[in-house]
CSV table of C-alpha atoms (C1' of nucleotides) in Angstrom, one decimal:
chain,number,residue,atom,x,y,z
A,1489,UNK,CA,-65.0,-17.6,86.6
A,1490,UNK,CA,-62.3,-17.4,83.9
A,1491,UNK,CA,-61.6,-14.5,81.5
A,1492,UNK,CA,-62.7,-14.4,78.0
A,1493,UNK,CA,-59.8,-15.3,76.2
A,1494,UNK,CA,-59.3,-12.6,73.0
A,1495,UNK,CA,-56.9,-13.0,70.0
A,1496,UNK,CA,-56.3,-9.6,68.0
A,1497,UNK,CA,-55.3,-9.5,63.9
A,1498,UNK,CA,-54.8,-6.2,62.9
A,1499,UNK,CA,-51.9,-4.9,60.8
A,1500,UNK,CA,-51.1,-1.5,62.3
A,1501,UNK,CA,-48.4,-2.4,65.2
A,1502,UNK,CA,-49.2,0.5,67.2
A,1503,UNK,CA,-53.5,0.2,66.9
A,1504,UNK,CA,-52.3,-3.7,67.5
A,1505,UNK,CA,-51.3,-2.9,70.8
A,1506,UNK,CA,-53.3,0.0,71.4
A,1507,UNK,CA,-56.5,-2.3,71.2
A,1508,UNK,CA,-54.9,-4.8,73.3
A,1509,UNK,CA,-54.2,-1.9,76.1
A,1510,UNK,CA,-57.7,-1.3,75.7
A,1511,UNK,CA,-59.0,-4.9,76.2
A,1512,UNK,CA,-56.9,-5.6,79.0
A,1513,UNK,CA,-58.2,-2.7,81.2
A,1514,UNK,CA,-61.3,-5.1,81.3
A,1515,UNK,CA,-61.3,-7.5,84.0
A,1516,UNK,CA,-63.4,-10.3,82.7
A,1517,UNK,CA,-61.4,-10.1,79.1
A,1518,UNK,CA,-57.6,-11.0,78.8
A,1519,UNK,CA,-55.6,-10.8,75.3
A,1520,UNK,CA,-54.2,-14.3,74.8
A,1521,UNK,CA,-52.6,-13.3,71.0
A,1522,UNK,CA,-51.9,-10.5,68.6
A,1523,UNK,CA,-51.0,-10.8,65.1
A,1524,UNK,CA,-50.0,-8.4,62.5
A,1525,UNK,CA,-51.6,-10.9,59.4
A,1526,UNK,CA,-53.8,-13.4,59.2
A,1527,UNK,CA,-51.5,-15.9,58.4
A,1528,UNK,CA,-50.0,-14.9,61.7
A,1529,UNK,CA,-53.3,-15.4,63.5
A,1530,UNK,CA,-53.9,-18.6,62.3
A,1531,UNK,CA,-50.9,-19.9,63.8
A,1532,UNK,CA,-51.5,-18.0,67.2
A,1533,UNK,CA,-54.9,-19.8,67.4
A,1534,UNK,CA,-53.4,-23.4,67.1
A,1535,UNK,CA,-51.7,-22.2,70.1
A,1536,UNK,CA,-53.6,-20.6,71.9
A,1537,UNK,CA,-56.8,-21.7,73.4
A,1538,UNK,CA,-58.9,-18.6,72.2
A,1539,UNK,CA,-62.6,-17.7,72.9
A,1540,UNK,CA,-63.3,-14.6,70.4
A,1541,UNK,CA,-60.8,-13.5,67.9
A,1542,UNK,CA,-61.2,-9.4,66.8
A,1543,UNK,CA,-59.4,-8.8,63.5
A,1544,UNK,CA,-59.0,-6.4,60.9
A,1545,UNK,CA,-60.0,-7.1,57.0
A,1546,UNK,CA,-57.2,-5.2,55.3
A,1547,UNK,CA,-54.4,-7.3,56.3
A,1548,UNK,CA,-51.2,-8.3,54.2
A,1549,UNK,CA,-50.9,-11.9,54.0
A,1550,UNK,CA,-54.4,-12.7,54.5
A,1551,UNK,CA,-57.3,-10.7,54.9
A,1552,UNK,CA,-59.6,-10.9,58.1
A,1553,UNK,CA,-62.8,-12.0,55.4
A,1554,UNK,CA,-60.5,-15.4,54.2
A,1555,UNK,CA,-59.3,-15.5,58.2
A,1556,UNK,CA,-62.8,-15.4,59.4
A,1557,UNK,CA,-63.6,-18.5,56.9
A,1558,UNK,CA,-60.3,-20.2,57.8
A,1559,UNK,CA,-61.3,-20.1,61.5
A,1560,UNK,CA,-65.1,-21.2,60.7
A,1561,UNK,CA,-63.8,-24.5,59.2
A,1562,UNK,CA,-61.0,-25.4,61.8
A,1563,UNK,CA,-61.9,-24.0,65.0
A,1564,UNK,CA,-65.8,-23.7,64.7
A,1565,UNK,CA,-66.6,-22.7,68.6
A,1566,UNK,CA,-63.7,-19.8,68.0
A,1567,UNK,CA,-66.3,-16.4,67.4
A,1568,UNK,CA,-65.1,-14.0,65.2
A,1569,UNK,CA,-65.7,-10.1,65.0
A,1570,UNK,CA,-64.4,-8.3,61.9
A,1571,UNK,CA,-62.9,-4.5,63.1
A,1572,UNK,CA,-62.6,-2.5,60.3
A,1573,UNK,CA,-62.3,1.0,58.9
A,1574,UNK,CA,-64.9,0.7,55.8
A,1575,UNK,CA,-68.7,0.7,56.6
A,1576,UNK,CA,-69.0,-1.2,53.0
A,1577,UNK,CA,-72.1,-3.1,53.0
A,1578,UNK,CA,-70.3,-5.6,50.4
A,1579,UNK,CA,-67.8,-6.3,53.2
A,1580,UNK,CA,-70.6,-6.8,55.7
A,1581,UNK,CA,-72.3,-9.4,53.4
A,1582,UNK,CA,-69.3,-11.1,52.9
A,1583,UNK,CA,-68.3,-11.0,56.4
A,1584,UNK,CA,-71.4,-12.7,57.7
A,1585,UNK,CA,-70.9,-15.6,54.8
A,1586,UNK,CA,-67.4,-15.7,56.1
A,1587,UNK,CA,-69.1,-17.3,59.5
A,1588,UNK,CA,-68.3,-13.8,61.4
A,1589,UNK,CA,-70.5,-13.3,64.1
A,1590,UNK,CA,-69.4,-9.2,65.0
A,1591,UNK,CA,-69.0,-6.1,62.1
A,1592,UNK,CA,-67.7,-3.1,64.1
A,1593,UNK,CA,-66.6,-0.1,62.8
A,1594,UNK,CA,-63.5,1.4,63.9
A,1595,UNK,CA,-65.1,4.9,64.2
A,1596,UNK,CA,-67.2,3.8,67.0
A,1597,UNK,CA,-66.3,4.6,70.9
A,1598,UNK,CA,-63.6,2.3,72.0
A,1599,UNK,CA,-66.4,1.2,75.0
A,1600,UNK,CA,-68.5,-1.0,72.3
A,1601,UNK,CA,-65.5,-3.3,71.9
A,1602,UNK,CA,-65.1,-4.9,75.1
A,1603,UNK,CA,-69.2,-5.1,74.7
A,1604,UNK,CA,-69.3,-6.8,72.0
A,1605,UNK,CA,-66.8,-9.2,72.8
A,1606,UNK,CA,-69.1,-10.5,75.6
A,1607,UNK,CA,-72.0,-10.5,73.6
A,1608,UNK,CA,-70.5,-11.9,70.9
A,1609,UNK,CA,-69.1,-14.7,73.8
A,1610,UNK,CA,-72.5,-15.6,75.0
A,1611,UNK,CA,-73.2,-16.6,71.2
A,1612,UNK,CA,-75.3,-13.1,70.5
A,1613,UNK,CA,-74.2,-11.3,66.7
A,1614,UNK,CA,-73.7,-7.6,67.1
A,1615,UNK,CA,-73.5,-5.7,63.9
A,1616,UNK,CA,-72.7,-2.4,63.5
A,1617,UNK,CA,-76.8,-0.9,63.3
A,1618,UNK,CA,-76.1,2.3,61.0
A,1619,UNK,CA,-74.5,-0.4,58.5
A,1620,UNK,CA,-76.9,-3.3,59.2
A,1621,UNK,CA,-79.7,-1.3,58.0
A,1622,UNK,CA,-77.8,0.6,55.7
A,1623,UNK,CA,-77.2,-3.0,54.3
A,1624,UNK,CA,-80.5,-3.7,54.1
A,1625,UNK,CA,-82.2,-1.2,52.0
A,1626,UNK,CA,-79.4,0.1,50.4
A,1627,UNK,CA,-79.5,0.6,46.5
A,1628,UNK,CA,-77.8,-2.0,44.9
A,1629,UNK,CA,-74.5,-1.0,42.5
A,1630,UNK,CA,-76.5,0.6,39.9
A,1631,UNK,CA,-73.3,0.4,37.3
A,1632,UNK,CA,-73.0,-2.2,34.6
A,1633,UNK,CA,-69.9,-4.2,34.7
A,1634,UNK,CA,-68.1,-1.9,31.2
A,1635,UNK,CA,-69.4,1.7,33.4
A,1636,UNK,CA,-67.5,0.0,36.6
A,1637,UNK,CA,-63.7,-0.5,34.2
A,1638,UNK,CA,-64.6,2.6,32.7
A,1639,UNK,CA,-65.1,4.4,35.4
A,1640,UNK,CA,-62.4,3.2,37.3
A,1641,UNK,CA,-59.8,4.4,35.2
A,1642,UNK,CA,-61.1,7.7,34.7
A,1643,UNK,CA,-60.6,8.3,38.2
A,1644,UNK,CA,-57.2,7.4,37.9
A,1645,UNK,CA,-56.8,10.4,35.5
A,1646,UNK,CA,-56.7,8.5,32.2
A,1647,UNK,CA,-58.2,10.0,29.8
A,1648,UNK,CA,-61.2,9.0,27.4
A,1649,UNK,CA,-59.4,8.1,23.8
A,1650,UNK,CA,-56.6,6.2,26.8
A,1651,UNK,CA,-59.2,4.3,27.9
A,1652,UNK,CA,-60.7,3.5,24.7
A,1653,UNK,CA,-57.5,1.8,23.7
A,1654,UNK,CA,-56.9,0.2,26.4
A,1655,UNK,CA,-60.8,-1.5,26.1
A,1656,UNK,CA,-60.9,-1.7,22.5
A,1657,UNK,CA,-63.8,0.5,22.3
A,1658,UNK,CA,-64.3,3.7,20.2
A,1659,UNK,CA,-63.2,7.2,22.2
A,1660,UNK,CA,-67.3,8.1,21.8
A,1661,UNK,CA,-68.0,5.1,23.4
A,1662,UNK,CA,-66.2,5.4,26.1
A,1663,UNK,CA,-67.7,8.7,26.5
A,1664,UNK,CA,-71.0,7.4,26.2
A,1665,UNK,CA,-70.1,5.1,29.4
A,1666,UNK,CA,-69.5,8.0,31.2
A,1667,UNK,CA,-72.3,9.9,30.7
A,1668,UNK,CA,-74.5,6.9,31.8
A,1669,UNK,CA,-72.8,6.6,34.6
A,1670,UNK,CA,-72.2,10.3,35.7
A,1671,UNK,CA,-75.8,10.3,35.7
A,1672,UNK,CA,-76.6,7.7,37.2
A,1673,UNK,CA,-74.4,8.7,40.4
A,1674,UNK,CA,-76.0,12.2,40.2
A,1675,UNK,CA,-72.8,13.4,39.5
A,1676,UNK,CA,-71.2,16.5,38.1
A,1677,UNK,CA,-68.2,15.0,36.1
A,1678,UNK,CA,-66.2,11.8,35.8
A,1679,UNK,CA,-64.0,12.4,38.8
A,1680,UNK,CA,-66.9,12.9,41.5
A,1681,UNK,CA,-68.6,10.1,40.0
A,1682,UNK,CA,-65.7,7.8,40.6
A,1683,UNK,CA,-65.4,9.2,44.3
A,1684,UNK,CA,-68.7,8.8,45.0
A,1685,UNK,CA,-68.8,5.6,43.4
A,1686,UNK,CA,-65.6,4.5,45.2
A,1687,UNK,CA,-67.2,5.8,48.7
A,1688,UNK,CA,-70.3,2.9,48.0
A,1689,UNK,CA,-67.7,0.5,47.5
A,1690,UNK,CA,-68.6,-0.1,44.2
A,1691,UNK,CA,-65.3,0.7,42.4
B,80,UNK,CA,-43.5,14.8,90.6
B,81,UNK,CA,-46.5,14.9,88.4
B,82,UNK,CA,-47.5,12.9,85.0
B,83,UNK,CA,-47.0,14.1,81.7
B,84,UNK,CA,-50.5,15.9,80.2
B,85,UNK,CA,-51.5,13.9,76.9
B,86,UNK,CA,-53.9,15.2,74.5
B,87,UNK,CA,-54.8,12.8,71.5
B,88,UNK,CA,-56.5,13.6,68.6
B,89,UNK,CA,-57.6,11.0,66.1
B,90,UNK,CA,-60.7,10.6,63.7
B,91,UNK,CA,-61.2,6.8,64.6
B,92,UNK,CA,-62.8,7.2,67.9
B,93,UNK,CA,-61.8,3.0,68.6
B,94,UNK,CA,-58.7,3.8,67.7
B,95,UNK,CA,-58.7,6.9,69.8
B,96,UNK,CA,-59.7,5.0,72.6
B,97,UNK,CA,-57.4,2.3,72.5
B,98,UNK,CA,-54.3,4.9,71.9
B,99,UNK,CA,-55.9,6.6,75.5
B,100,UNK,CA,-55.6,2.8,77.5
B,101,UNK,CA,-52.3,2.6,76.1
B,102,UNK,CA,-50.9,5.7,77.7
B,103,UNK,CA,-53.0,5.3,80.6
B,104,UNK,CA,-51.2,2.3,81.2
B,105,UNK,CA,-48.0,3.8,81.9
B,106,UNK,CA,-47.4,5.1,85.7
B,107,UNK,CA,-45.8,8.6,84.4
B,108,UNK,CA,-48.4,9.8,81.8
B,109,UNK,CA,-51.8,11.3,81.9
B,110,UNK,CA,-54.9,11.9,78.7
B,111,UNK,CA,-56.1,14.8,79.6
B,112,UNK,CA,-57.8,15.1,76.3
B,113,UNK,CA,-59.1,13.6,73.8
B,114,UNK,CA,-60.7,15.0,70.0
B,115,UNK,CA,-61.9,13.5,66.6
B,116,UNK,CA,-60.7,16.3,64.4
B,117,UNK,CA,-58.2,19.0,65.0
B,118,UNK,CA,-60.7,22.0,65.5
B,119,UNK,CA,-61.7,19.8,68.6
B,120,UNK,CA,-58.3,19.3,69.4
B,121,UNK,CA,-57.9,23.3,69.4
B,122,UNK,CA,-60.9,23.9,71.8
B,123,UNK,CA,-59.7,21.0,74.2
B,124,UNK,CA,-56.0,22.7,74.6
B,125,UNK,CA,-57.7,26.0,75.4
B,126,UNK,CA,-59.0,24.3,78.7
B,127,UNK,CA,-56.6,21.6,79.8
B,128,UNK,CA,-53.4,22.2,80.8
B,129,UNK,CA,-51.4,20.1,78.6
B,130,UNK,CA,-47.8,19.3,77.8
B,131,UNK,CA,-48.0,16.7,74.4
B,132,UNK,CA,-50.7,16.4,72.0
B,133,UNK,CA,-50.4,13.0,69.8
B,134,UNK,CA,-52.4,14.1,66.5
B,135,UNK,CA,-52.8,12.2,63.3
B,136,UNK,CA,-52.9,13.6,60.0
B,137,UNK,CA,-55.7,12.9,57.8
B,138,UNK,CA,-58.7,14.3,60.1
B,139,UNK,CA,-62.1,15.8,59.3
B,140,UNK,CA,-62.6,19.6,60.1
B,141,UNK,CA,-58.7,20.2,60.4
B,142,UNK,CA,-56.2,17.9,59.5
B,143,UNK,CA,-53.3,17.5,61.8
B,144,UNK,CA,-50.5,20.0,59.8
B,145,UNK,CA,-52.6,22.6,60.5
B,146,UNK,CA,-53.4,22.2,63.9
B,147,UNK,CA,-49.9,21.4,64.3
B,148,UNK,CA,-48.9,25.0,63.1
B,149,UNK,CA,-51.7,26.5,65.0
B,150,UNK,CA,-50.5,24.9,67.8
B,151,UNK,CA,-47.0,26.3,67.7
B,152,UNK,CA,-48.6,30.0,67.6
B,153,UNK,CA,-51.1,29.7,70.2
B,154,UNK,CA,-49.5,27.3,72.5
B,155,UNK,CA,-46.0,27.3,71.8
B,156,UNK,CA,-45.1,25.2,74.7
B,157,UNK,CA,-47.3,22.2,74.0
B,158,UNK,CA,-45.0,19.4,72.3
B,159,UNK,CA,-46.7,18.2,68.9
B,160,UNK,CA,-45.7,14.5,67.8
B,161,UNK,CA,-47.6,13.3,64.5
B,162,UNK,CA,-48.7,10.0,64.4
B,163,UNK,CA,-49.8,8.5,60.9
B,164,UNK,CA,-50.1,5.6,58.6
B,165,UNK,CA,-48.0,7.7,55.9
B,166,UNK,CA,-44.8,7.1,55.6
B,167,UNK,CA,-45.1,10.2,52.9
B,168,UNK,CA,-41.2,12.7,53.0
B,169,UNK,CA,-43.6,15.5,52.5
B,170,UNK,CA,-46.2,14.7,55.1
B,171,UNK,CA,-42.7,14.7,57.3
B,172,UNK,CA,-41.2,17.8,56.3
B,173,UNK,CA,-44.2,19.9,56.5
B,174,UNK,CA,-45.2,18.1,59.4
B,175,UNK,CA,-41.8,19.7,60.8
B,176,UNK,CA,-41.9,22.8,59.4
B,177,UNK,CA,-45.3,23.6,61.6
B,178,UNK,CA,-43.4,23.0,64.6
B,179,UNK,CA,-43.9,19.5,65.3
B,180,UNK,CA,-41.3,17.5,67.4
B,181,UNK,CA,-42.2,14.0,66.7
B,182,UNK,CA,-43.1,11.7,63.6
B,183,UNK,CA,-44.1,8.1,64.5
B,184,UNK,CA,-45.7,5.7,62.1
B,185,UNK,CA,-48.8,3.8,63.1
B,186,UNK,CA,-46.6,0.3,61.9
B,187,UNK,CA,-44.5,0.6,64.7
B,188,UNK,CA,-44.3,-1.0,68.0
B,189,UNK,CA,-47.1,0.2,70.5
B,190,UNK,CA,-44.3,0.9,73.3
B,191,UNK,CA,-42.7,3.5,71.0
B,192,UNK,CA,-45.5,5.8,71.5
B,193,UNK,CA,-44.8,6.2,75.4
B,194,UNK,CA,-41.2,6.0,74.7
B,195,UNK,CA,-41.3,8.9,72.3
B,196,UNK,CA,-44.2,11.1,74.4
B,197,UNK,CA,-41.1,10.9,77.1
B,198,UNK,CA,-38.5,12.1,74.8
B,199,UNK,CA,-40.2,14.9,73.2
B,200,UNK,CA,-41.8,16.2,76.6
B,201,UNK,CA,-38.1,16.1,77.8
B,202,UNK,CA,-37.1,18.4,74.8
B,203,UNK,CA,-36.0,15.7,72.0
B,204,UNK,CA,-37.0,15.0,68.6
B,205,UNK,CA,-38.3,11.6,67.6
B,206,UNK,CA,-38.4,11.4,64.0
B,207,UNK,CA,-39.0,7.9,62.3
B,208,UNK,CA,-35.5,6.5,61.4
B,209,UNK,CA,-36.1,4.9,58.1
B,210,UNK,CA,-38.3,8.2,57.0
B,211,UNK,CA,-35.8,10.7,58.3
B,212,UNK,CA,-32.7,9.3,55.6
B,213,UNK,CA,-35.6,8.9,53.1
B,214,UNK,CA,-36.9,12.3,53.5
B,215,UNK,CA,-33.6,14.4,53.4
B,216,UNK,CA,-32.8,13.1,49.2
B,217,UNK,CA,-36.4,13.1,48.5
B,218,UNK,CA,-37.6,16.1,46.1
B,219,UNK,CA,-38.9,18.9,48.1
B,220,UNK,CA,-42.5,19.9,46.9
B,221,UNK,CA,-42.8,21.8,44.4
B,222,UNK,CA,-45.8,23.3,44.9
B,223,UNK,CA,-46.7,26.9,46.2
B,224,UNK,CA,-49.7,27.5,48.8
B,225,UNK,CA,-52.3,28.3,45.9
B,226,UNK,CA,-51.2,25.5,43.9
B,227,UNK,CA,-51.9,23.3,46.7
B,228,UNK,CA,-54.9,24.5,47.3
B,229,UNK,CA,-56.9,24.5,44.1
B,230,UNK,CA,-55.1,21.2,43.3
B,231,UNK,CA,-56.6,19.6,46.1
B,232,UNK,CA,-60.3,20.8,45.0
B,233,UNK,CA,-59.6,19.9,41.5
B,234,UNK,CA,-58.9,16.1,42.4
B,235,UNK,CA,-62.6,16.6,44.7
B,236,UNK,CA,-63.6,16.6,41.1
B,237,UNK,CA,-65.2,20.3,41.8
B,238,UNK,CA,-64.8,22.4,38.4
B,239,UNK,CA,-62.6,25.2,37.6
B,240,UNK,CA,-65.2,28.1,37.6
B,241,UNK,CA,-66.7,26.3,41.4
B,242,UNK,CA,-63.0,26.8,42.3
B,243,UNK,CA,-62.4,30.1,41.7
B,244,UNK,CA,-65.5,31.1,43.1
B,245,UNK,CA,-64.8,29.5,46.1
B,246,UNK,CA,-61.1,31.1,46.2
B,247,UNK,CA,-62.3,34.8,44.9
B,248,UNK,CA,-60.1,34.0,41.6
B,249,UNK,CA,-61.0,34.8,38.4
B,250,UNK,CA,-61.6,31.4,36.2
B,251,UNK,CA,-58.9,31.5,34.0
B,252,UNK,CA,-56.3,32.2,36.8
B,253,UNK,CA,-57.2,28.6,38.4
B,254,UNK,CA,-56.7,27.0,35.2
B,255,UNK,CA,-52.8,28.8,35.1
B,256,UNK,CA,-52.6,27.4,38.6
B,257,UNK,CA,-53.7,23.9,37.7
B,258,UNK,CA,-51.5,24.6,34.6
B,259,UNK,CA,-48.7,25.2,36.3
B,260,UNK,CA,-49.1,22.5,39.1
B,261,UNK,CA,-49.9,19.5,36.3
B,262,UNK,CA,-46.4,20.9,34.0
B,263,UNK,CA,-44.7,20.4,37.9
B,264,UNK,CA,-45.4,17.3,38.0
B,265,UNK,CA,-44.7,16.4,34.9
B,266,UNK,CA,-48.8,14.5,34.7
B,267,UNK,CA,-51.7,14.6,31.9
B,268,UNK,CA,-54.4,16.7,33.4
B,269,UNK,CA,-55.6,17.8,36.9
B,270,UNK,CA,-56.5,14.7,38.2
B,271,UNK,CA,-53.4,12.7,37.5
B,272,UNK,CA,-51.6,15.4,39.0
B,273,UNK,CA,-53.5,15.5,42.2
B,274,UNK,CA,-53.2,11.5,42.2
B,275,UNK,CA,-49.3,12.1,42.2
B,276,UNK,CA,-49.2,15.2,44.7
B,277,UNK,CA,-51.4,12.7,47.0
B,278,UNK,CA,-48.7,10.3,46.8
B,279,UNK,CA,-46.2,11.8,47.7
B,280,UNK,CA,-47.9,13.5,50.5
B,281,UNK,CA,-47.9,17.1,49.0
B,282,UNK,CA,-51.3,17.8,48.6
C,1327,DG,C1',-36.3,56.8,41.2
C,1328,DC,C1',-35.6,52.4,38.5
C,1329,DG,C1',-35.7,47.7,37.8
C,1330,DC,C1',-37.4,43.2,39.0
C,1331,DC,C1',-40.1,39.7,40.7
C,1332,DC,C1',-44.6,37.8,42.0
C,1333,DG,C1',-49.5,37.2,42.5
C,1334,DG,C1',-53.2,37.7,39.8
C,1335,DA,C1',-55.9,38.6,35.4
C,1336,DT,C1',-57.0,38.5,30.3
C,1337,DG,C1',-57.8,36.7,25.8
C,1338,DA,C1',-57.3,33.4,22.5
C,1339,DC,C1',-57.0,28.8,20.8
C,1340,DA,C1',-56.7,23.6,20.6
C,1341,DG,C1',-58.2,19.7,22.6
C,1342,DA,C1',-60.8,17.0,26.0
C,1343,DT,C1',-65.3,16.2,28.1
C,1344,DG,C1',-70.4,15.7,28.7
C,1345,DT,C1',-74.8,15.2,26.3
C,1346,DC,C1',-78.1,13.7,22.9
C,1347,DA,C1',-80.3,11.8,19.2
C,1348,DC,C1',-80.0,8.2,16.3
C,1349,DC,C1',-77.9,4.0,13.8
C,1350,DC,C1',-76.4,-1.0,13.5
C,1351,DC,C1',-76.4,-5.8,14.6
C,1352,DG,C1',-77.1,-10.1,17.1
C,1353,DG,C1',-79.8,-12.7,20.3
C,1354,DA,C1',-84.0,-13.8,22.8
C,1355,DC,C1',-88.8,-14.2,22.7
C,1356,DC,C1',-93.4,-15.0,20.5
D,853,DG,C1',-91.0,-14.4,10.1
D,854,DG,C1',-91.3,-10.1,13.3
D,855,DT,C1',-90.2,-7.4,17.3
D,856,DC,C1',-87.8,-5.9,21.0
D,857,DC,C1',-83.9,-5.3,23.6
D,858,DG,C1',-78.8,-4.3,24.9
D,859,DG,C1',-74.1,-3.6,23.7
D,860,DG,C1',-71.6,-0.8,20.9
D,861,DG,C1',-70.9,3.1,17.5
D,862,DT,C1',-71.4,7.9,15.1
D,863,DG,C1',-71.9,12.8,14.6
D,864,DA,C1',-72.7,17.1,16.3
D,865,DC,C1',-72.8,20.6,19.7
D,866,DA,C1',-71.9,23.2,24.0
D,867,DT,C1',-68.7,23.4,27.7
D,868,DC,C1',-64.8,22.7,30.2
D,869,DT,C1',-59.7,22.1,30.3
D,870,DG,C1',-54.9,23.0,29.4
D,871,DT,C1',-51.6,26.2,27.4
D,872,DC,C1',-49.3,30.5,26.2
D,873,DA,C1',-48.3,35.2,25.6
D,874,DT,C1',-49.1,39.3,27.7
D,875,DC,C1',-50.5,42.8,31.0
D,876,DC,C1',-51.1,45.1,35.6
D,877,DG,C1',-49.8,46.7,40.2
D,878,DG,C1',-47.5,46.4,44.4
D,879,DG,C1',-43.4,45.3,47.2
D,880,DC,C1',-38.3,45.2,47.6
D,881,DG,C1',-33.5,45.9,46.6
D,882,DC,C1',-30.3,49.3,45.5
DNA sequence: GCGCCCGGATGACAGATGTCACCCCGGACC
DNA sequence: GGTCCGGGGTGACATCTGTCATCCGGGCGC
């Protein structure tokens, strides 16, 4: 019986490698590629007869969300499992569309990755369950498209009357939008209502 | 003639585990530990016999400055190399002044990790090239301890008066802080100030 | 002892921020 | 036509922030 034959995208040379160290200590699982882009991966795929393909999302070049659909349309039978830092149900959702058959989060023990490279082999999905739920019942971005600009640039430190300008709105506008959204986020001022708001991914 | 004693400590547990396989890999070097944040890190080194901890930075709990610095008091022959994404001067010069004896960015090579746990258990420094020029005519922070401190709350978005409480400070002398840390800077208000500090890995 | 600096505190003031009640106007819906 | 939103605006008010000048007490150098 032949080894599973895994092609790694991740931008981080030394996690890149590090991964791959901890693939290959499986015996049924043998690292056939790495890439530091997606761009990079593509290529390594034409070359490479590849089973599953583990790759990151935030990627220079090409991000692992536009890889996975890249890889969906020109090598269908090629699974892939997104690896990623952000438990973002946004990303999850779009992962999924992208044809991705894995979501694992990179704060989970190193163990489930060689797991879910078989399972995801044998044609099983394996998402990440905290998120998968999470994804499910999850409020939905409760901010209006103006509160998400407005909101946005106050947590860069800009202040109101900035803003204002910037939008073409009135400075008590602007601080209206605020408000709204401050308390809609339970929050206690602009700047923990763009953290929080940046934490749900909906910045 | 016995391996070198590896403690790792690194809030991603994948990426945790895959920096463990790694080392493992090599004949001459040994994880003996292993933590997700740096108080972790502190409890593992009082019961394993260890001779390098690999620590990143931005942990929960402790982050990897401080547990460098504590290191060099409590265990002051235990080698401390810092490995991060940030390729910030003043994540590297404070990363130095609490004792630590390597600085290796996460976007290099994976053999440069073994490489460099070698060279600083034998006694060497192994300082990032391209940082170490950049860091030497780089501004040195300007800010003092307290500044730092109640900067770093203020860009949490906590208020002035939750501050000082926190800090047993009067209101108005965390405002002359902030005060003082924003005209620094040379930036608007508190939260473009913390935005900058962040940046250039002073806060 | 005498300065002198440093961390911390005060008080006062201008300006920014957060909240609320209420107004205006252009669609959509009946 | 009327009515009911929803985006945007106004004004007023209470707080919170940012700034400055000034003060106090404890080390430290001499």
């Amino acid at each position: 019986m032949s080894k599973i034959q895994v092609a790694i995208a991740e931008d981080q040379a030394m996690v890149l490698g590090a991964l791959a160290a901890l693939l290959e200590t499986e015996p049924d699982i043998a690292v056939c590629a790495r890439a530091t882009n997606g761009r990079a991966a593509l290529t390594a795929l034409g070359t490479h007869k590849t089973d599953v393909l583990v790759t990151d999302i935030e990627m220079p070049e090409m991000t692992g969300l536009t890889l996975a659909a890249e890889v969906r349309d020109r090598w269908p039978d090629v699974q892939v499992i997104i690896l990623t830092t952000f438990a973002r149900p946004g990303y999850l959702r779009r992962a999924l569309d992208a044809g991705a058959k894995g979501y694992l989060l990179k704060d989970r023990p190193s163990a489930e990755l060689a797991d879910a490279v078989r399972r995801v082999h044998r044609g099983q999905r394996v998402i990440d369950p905290e998120l998968a739920s999470e994804a499910w019942n999850s409020e939905p971005d409760p901010l209006t498209e103006r509160e998400r600009q407005i909101l946005w640039r106050a947590g860069e430190g800009r202040s109101s009357a900035d803003i204002a300008a910037e939008l073409h709105l009135s400075e008590g506008t602007v601080r209206n939008y605020l408000s709204e959204a401050i308390n809609k986020l339970g929050a206690a001022n602009r700047v923990e209502a763009a953290r929080l708001a940046r934490s749900k991914g909906w910045l």
